[in-house]
Tab-separated table of C-alpha atoms and ligand atoms in Angstrom:
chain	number	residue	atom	x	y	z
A	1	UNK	CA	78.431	117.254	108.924
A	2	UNK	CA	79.843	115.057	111.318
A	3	UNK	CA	82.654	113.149	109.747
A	4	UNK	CA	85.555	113.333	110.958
A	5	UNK	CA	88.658	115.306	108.661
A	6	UNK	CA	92.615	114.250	108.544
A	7	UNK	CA	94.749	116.196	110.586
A	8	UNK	CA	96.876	118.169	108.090
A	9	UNK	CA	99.866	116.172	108.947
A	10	UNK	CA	97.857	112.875	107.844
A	11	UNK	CA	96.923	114.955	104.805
A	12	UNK	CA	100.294	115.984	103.813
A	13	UNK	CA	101.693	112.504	104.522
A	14	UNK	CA	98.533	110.920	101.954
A	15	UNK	CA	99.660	113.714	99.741
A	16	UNK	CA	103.309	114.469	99.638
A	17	UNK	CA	103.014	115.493	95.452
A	18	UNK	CA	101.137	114.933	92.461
A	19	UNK	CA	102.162	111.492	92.050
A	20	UNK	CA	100.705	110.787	95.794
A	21	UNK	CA	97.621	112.484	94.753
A	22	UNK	CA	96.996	110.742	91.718
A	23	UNK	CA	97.293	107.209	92.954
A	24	UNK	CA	94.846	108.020	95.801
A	25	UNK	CA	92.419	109.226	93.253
A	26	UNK	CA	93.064	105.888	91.402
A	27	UNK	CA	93.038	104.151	94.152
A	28	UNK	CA	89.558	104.904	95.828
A	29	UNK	CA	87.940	104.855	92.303
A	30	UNK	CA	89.892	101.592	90.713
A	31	UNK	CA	90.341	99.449	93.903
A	32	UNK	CA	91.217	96.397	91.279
A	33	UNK	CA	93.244	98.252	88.897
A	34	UNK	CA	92.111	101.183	85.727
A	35	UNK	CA	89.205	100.691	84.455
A	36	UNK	CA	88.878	101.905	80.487
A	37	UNK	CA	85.635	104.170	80.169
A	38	UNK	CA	85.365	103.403	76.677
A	39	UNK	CA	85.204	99.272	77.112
A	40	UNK	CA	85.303	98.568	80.779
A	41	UNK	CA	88.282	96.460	80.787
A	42	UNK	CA	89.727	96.285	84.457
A	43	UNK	CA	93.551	96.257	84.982
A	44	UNK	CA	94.440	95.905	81.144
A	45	UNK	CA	95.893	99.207	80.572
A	46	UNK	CA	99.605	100.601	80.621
A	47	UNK	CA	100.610	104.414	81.524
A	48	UNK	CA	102.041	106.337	79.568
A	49	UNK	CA	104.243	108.675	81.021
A	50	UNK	CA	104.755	111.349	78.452
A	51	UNK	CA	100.930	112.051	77.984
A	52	UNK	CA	100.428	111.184	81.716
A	53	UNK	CA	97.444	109.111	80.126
A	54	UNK	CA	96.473	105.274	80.917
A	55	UNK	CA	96.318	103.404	77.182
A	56	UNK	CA	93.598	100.463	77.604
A	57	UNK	CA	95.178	97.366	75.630
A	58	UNK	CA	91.400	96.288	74.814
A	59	UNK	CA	90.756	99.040	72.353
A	60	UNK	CA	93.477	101.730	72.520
A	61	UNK	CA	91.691	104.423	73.923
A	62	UNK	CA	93.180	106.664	76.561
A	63	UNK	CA	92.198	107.488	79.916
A	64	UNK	CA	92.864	109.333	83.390
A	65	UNK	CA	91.387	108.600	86.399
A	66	UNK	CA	88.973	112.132	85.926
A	67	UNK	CA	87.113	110.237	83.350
A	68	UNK	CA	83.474	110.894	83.374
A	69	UNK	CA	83.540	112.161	87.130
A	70	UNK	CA	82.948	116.164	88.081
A	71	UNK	CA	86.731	116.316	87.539
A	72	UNK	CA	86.972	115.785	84.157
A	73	UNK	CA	88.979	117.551	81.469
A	74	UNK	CA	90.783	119.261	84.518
A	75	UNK	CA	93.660	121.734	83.599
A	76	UNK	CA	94.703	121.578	87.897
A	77	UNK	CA	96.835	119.240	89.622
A	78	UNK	CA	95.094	116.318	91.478
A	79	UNK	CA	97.106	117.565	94.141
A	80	UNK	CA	95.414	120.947	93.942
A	81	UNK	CA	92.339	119.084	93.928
A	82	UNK	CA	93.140	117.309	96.913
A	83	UNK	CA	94.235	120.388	98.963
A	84	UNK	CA	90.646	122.534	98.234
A	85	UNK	CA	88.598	119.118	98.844
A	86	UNK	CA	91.004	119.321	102.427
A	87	UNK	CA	89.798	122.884	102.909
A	88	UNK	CA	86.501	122.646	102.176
A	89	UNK	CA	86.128	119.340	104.271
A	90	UNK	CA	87.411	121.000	107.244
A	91	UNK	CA	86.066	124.558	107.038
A	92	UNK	CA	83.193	123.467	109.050
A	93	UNK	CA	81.380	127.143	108.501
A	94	UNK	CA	82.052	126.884	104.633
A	95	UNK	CA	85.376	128.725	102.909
A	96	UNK	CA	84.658	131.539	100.287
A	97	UNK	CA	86.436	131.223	96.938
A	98	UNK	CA	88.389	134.298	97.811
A	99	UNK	CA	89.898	132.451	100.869
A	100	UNK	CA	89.982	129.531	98.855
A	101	UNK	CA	92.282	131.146	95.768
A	102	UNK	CA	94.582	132.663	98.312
A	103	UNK	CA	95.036	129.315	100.108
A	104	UNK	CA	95.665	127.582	97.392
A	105	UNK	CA	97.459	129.928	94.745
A	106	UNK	CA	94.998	130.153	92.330
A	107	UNK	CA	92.716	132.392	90.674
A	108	UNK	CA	89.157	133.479	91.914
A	109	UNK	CA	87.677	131.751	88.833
A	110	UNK	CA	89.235	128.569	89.540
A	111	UNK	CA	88.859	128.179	93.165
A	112	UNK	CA	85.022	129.336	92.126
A	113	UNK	CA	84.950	126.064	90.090
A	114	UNK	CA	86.865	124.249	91.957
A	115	UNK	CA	84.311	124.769	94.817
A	116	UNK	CA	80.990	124.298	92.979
A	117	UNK	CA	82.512	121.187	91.101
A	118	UNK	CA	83.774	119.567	94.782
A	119	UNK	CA	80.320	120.367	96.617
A	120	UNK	CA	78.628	119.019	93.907
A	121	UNK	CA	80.837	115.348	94.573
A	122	UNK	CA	79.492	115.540	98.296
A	123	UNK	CA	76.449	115.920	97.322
A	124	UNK	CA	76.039	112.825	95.480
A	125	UNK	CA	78.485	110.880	98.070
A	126	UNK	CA	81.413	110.736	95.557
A	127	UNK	CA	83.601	107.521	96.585
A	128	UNK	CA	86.703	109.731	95.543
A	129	UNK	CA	85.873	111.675	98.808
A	130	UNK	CA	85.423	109.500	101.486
A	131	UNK	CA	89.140	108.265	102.103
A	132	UNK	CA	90.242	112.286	103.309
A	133	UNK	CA	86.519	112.890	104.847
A	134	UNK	CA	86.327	109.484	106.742
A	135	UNK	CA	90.120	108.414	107.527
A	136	UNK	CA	91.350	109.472	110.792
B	1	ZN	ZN1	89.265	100.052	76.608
């Protein structure tokens, strides 16, 4: 691979907390605003802060930005999510899950996931990857 990574200062200024982290997911998949899953309405949906859920005015359905994507039904942070893509984008000889659950404070299981689920997204060129892989 010959992309080039953030710095970790860039990538602790993109992603200062969760709230950081979720916007940049939202961002690079939504550039014009939530899009429901369920009808495909664009920018017609409210959050709702309580569930930490988008509600699509078109039919009422809920949402998050993990919808149908390798992320989905995730019980981590999107900041976690963003730290072990971070790791795993610059570990340029690969980064065990061992490494990878002390790193980033969780268990072997779920850095194991975490990994196979986040090589699986380069694989197929996920767009939600490209702003930390290709920024500078
Ligand atoms: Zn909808």
């Amino acid at each position: 691979m010959n992309e080039a990574a953030l710095s970790l200062r860039d990538f602790n200024r993109l992603f200062p907390d969760e709230e950081a982290a979720r916007a940049w997911f939202e961002d690079s998949r939504w550039p014009a605003g939530p899009v429901c899953p369920a009808c495909g309405s664009v920018s017609d949906a409210y959050w709702l802060k309580s569930v930490r859920r988008w509600h699509c005015k078109g039919c009422t359905r809920q949402f998050t930005v993990t919808a149908g994507t390798p992320m989905h039904r995730t019980h981590l942070p999107l900041l976690v999510w963003a730290q072990a893509i971070y790791l795993i984008i610059v570990s340029s000889k690969g980064i065990s899950a061992v490494k990878m659950a002390e790193m980033l404070g969780v268990s072997y299981e779920t850095a194991w996931h975490l990994g196979h689920r986040i090589r699986a997204m380069m694989a197929e060129r996920n767009p939600q990857l490209s702003g930390i892989v290709e920024a500078t």
